XYZ file of N, CA and C in Angstrom:
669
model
N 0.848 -1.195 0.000
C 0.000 0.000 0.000
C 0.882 1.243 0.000
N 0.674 2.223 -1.066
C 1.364 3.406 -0.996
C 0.904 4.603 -0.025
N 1.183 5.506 0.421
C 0.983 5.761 1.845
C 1.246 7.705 1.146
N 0.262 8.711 1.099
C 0.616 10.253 0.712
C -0.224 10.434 2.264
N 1.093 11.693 2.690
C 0.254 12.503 3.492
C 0.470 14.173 3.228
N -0.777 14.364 3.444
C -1.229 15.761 2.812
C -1.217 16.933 4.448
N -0.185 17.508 4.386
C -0.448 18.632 5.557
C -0.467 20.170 4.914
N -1.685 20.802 5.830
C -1.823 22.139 5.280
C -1.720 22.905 6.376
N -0.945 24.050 6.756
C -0.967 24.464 8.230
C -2.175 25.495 8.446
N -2.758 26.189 9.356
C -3.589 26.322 9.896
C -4.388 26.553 8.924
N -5.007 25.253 8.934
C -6.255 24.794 7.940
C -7.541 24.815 9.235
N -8.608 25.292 9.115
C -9.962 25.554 10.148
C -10.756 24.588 8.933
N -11.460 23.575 10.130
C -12.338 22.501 9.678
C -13.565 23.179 9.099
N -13.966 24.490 10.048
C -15.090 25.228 9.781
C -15.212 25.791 8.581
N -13.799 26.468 7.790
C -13.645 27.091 6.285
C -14.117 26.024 5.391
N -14.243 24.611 5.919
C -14.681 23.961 4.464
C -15.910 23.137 4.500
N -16.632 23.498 2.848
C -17.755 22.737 2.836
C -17.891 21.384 2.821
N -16.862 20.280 3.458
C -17.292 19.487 3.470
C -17.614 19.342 4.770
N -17.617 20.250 5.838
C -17.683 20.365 7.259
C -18.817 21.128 7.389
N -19.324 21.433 6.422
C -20.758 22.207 6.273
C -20.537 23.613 6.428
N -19.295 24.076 6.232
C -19.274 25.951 5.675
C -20.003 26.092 4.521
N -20.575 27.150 4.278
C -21.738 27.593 2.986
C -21.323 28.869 2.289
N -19.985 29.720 2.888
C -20.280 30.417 2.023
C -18.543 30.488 1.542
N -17.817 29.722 2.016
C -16.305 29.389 1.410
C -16.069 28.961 0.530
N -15.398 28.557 -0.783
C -15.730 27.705 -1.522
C -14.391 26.542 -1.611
N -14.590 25.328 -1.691
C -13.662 24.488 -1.757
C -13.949 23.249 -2.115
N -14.832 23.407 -3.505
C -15.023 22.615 -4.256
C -14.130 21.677 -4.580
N -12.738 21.251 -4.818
C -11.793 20.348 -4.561
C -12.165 19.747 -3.522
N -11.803 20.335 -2.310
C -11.855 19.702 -1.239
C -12.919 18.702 -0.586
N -14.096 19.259 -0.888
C -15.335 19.085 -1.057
C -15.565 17.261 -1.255
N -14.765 17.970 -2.774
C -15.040 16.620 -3.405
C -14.338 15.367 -3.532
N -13.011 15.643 -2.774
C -12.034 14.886 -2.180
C -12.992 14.001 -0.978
N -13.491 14.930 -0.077
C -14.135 14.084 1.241
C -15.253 13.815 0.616
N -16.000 13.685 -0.426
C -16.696 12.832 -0.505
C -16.666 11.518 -0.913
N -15.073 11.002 -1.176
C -14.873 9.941 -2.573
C -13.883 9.304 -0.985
N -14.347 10.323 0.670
C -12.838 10.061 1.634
C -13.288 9.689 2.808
N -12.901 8.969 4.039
C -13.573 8.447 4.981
C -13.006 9.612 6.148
N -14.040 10.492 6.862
C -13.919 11.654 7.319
C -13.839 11.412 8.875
N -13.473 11.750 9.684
C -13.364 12.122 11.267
C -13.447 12.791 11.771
N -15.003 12.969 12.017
C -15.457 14.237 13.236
C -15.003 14.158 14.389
N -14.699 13.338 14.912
C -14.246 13.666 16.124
C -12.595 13.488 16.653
N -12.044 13.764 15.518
C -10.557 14.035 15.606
C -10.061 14.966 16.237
N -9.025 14.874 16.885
C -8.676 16.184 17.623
C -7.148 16.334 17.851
N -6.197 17.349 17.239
C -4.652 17.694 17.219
C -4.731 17.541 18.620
N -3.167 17.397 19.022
C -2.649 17.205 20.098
C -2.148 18.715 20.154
N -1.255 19.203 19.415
C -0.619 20.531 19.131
C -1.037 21.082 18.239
N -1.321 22.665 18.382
C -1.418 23.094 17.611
C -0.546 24.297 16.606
N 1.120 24.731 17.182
C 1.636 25.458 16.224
C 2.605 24.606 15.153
N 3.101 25.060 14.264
C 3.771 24.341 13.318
C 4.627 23.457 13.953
N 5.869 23.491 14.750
C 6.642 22.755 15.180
C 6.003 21.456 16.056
N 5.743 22.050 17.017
C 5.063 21.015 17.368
C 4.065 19.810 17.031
N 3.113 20.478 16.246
C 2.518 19.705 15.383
C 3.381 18.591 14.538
N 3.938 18.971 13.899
C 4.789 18.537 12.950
C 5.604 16.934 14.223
N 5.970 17.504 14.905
C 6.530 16.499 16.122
C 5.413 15.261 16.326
N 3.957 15.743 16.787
C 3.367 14.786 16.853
C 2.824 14.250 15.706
N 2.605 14.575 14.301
C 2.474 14.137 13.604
C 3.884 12.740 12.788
N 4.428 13.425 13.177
C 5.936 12.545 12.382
C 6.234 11.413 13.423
N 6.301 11.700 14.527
C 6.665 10.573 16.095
C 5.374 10.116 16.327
N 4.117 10.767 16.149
C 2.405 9.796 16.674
C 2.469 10.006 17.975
N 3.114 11.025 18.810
C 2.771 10.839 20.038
C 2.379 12.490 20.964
N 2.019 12.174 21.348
C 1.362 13.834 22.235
C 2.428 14.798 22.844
N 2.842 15.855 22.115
C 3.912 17.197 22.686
C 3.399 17.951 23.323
N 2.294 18.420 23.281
C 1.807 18.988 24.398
C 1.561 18.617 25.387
N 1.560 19.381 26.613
C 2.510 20.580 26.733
C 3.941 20.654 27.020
N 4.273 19.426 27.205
C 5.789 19.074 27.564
C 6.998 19.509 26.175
N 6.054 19.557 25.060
C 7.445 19.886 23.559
C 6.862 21.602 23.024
N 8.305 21.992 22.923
C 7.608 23.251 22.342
C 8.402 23.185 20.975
N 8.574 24.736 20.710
C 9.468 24.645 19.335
C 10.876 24.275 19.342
N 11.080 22.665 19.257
C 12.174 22.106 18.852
C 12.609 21.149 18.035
N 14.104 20.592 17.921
C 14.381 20.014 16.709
C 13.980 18.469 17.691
N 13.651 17.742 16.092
C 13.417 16.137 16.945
C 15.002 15.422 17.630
N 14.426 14.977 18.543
C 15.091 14.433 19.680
C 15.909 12.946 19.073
N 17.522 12.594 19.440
C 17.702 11.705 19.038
C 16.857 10.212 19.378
N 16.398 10.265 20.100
C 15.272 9.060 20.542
C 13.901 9.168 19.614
N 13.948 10.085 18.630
C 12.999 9.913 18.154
C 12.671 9.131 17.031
N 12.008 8.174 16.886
C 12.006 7.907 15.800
C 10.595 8.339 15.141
N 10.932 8.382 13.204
C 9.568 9.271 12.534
C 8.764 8.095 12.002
N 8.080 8.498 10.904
C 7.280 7.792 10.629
C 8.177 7.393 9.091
N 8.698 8.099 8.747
C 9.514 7.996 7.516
C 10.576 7.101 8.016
N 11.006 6.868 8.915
C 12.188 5.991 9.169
C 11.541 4.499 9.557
N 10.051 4.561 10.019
C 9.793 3.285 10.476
C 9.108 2.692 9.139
N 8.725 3.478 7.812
C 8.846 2.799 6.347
C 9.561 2.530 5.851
N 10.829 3.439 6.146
C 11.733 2.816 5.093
C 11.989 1.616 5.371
N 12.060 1.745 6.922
C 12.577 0.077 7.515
C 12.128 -0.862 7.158
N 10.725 -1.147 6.672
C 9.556 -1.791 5.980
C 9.828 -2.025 4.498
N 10.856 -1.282 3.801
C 10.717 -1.276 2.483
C 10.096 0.038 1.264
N 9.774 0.757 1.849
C 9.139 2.184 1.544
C 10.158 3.392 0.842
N 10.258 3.583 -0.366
C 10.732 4.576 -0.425
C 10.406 6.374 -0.170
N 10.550 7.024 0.240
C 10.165 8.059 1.105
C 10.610 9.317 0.517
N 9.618 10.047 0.057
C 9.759 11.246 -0.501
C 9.220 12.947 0.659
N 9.935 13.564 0.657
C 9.232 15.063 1.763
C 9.275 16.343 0.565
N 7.730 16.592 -0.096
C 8.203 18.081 -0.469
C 7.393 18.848 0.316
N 8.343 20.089 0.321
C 7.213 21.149 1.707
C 8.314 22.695 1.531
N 7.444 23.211 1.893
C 7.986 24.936 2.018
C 7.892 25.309 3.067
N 7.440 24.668 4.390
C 7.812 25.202 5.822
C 8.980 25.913 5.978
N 9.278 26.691 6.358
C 11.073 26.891 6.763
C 11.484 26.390 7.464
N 10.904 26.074 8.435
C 11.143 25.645 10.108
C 11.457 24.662 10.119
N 11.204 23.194 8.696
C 11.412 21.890 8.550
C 13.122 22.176 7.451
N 13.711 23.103 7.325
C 14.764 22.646 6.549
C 15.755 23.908 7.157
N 15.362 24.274 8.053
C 16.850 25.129 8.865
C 16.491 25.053 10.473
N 17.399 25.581 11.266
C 17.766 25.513 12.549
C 17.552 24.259 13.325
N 18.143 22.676 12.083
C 18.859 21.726 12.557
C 17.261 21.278 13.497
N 16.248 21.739 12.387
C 14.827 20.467 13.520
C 15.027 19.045 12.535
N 15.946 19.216 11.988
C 15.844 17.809 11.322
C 14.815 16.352 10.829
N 13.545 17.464 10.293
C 12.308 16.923 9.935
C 12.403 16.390 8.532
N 13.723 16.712 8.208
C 13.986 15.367 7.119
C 14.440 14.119 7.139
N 14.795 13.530 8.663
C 14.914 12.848 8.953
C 14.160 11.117 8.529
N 14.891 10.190 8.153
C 14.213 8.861 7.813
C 13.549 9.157 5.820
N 13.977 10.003 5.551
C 13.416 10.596 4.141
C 14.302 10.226 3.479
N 14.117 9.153 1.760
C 14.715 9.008 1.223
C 15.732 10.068 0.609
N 14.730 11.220 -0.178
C 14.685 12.501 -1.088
C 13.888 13.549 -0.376
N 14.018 14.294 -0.488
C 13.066 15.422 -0.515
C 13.613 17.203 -1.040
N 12.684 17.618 -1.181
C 12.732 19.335 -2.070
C 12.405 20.129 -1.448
N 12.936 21.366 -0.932
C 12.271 22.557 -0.509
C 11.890 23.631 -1.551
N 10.929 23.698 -1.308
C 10.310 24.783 -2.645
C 10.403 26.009 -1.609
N 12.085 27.004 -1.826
C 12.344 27.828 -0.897
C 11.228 29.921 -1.027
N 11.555 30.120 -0.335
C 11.039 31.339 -0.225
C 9.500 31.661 0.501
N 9.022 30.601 1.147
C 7.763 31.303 2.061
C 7.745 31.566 3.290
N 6.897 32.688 4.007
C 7.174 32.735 5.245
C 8.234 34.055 4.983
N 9.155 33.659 6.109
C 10.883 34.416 6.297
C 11.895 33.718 5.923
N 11.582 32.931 5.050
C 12.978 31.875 4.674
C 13.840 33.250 4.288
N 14.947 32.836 4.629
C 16.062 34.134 4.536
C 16.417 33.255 3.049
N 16.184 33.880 2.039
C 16.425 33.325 0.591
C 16.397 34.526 -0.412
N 15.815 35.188 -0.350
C 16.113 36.132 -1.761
C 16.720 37.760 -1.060
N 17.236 38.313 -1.826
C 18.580 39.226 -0.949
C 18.760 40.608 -2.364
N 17.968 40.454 -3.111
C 18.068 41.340 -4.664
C 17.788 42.732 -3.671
N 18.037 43.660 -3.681
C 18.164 45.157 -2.940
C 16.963 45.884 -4.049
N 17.083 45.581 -5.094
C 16.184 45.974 -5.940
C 14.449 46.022 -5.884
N 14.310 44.415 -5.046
C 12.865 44.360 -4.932
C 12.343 45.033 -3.822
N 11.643 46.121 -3.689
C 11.065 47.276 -2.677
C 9.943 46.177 -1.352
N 10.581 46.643 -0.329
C 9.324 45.763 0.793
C 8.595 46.779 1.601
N 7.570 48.003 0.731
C 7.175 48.495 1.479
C 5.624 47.440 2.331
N 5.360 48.492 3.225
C 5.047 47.794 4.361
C 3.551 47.722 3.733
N 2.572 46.637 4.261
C 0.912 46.822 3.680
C 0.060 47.930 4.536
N 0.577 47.900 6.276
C -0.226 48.213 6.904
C 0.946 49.064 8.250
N 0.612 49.820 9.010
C 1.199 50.482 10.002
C 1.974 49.676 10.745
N 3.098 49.377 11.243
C 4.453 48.731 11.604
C 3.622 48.200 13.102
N 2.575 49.139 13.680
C 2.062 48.638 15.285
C 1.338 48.072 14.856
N 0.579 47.367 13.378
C -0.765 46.458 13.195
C 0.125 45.180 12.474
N 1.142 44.854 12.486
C 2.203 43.840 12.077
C 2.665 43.127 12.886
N 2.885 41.543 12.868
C 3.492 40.932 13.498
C 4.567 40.492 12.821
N 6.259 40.581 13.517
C 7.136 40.277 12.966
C 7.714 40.856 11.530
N 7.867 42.225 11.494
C 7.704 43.249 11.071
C 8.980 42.538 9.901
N 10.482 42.164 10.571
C 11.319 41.809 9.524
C 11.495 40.551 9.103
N 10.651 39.679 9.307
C 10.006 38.195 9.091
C 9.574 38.819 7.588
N 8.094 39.585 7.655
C 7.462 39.989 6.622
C 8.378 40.264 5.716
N 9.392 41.319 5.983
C 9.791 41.818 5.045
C 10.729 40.874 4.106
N 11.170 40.053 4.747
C 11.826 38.875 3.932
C 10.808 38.247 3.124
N 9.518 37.908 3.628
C 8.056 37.506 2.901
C 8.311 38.292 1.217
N 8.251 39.441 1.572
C 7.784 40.327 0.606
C 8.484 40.842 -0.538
N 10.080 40.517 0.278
C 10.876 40.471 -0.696
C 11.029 39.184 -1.424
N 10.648 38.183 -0.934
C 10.997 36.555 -1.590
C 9.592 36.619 -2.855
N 9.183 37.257 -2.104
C 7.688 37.325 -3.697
C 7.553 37.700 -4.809
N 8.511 39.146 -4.184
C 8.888 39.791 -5.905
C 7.735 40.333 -5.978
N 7.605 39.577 -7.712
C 6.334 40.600 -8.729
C 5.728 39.428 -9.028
N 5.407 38.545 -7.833
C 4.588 37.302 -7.840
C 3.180 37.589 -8.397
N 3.126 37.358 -9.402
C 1.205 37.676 -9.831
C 0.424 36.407 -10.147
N 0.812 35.315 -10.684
C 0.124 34.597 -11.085
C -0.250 33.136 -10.306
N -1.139 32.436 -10.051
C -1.509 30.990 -9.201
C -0.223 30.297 -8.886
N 0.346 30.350 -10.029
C 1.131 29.004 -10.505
C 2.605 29.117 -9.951
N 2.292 30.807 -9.147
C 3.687 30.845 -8.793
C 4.004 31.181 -7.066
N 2.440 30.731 -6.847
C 2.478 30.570 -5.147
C 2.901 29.238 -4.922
N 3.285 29.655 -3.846
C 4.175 28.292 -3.235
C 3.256 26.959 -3.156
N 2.266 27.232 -2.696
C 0.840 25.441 -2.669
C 0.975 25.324 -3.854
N 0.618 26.016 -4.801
C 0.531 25.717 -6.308
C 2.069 24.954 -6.723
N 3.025 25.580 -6.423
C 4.556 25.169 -6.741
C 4.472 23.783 -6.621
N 4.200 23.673 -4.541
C 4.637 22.358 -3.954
C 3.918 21.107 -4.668
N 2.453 21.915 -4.635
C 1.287 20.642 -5.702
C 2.012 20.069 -6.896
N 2.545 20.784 -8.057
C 3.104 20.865 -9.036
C 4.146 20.068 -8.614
N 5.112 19.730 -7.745
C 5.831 19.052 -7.316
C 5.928 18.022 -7.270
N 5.061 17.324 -6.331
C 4.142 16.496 -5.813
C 3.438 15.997 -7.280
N 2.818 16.219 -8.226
C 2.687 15.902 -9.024
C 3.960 14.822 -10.282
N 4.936 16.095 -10.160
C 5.806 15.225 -11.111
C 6.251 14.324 -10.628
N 6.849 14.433 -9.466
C 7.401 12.839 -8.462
C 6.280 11.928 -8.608
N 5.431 12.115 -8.701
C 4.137 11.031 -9.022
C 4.211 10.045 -10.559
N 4.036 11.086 -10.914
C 4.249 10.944 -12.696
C 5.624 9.859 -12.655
N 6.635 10.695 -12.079
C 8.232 9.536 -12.136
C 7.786 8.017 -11.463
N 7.824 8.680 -10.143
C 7.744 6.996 -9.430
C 6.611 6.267 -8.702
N 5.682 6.915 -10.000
C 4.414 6.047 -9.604
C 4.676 4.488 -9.351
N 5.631 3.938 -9.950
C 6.073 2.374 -10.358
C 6.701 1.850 -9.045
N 7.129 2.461 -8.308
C 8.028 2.282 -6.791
C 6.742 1.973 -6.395
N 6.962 0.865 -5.509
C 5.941 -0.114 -4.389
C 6.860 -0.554 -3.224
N 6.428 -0.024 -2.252
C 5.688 0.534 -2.070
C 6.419 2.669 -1.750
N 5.697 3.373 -1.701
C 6.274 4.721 -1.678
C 5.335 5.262 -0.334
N 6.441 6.430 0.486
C 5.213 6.966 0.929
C 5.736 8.743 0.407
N 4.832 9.591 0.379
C 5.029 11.097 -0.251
C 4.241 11.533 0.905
N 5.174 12.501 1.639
C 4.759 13.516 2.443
C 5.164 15.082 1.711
N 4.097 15.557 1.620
C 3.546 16.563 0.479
C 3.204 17.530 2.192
N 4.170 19.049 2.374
C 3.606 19.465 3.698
C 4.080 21.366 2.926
N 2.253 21.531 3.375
C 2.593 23.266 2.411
C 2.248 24.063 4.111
N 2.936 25.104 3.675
C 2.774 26.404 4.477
C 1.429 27.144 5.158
N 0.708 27.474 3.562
C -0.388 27.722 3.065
C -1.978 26.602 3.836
N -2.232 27.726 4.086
C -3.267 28.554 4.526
C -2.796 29.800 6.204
N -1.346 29.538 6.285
C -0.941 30.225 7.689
C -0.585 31.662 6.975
N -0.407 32.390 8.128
C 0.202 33.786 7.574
C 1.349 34.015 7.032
N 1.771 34.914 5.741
C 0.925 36.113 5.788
C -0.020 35.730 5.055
N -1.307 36.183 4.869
C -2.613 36.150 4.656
C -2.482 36.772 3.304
N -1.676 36.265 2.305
C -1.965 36.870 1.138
C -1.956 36.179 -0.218
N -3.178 36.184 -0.690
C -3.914 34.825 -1.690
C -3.874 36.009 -2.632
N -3.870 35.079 -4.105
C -4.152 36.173 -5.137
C -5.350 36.949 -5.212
N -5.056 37.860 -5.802
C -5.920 39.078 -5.612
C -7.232 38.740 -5.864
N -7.725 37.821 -7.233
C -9.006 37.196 -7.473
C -9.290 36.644 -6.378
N -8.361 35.693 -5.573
C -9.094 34.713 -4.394
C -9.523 35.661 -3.827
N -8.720 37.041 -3.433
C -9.224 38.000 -1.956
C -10.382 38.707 -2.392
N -10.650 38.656 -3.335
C -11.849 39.523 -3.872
C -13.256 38.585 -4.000
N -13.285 37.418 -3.676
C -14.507 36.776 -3.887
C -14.907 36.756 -2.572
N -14.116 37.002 -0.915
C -14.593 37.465 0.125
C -14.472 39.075 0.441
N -13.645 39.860 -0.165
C -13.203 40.936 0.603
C -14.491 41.965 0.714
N -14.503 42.845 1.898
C -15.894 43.917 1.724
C -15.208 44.903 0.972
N -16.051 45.046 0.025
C -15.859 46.282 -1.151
C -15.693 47.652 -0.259
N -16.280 47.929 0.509
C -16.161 49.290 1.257
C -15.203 49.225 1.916
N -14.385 48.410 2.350
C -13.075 48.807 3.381
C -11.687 49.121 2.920
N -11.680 50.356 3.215
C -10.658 51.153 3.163
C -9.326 50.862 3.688
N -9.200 50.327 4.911
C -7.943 50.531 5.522
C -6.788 49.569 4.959
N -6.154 49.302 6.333
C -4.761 49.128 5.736
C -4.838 47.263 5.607
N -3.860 46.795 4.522
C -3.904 45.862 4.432
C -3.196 44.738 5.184
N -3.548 44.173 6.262
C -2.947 43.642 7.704
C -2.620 41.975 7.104
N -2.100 41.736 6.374
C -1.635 40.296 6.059
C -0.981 39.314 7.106
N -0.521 40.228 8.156
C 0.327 39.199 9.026
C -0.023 40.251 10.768
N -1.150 39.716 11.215
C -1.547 40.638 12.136
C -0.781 40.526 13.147
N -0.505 41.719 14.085
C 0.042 41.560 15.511
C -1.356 41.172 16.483
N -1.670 40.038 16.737
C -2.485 39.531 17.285
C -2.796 40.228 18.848
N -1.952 40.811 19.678
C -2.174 41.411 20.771
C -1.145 41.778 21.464
């Protein structure tokens, strides 16, 4: 049995209609859980990226005892207890947090790709591309995080060149190659749906209120 796992970070059960939201649209998704055997009464152990990521890869509960750290040499993942099985093991993902400061969440992974630049990945450095700010420096969280955001984006305009779209596209061709490998497992892990909060302009416009003026808060200072 070939084995894909699909992680999306702060994904809300409530945003999608297969959870009975009505006015979101996620017709994919939708139609994924209907063809998919669903679990209402599932419940994360952790909920920020690192951690999560910990109990998801080890299967065992970090909260509240794990915070943001690299996995532990006693740990073993889930990628290391396939390969052991015979599994060849693929990781594509654009987290940052999974391919620097030594959390070693590539661990037990045959291959894997970082599709770099989301978030603050410290990756693009051109002096040329301008990071002015969306919104007032006191309505921002992580003010020079963003600005690495904003510079890694460029003159990003089109679907195909956001990072989910990238990683999908990814995830796709490794498919296409080693569909023939038996057994495989593909851990496919995007950024996207976490902050900064900025979807192409068509997506933001099929919710945004036409009357609001202010400033554009993509990555809020929460309190």
């Amino acid at each position: 049995m070939n084995v894909i796992l699909i992680i999306n970070d702060t994904f809300r059960r409530d945003h999608l209609g297969a959870y009975g939201n009505t006015w979101i649209r996620t017709p994919n998704l939708d139609a994924f859980a209907q063809r998919s055997a669903i679990f209402d009464q599932a419940y994360i152990a952790s909920y920020p990226t690192i951690p999560n990521r910990w109990d998801v890869h080890v299967g065992r509960y970090g909260f509240p005892t794990r915070g943001w750290e690299p996995l532990g040499p006693e740990d073993e993942t889930l990628a290391q207890m396939l390969s052991a099985r015979g599994y060849t093991s693929m990781l594509i993902y654009d987290p940052p947090q999974l391919g620097y400061h030594n959390y070693d969440y590539t661990r037990g992974f045959d291959a894997w790709w970082w599709v770099r630049g989301q978030h603050a990945d410290p990756y693009i450095t051109d002096p040329n591309i301008l990071t002015p700010l969306p919104a007032q420096r006191h309505k921002l969280r992580s003010v020079e995080g963003l600005k690495l955001y904003l510079r890694n984006q460029g003159s990003m305009r089109h679907e195909r060149q956001y990072k989910v779209a990238r990683i999908a596209q990814e995830a796709v061709d490794w498919l296409e190659t080693n569909h023939s490998l038996d057994p495989f497992f593909l851990c496919i892990d995007m950024w996207d749906p976490h902050e900064p909060f900025d979807p192409p302009w068509y997506d933001h416009q099929l919710y945004a209120d036409p009357d609001y003026e202010g400033d554009r808060i993509i990555y809020p200072q929460y309190g």
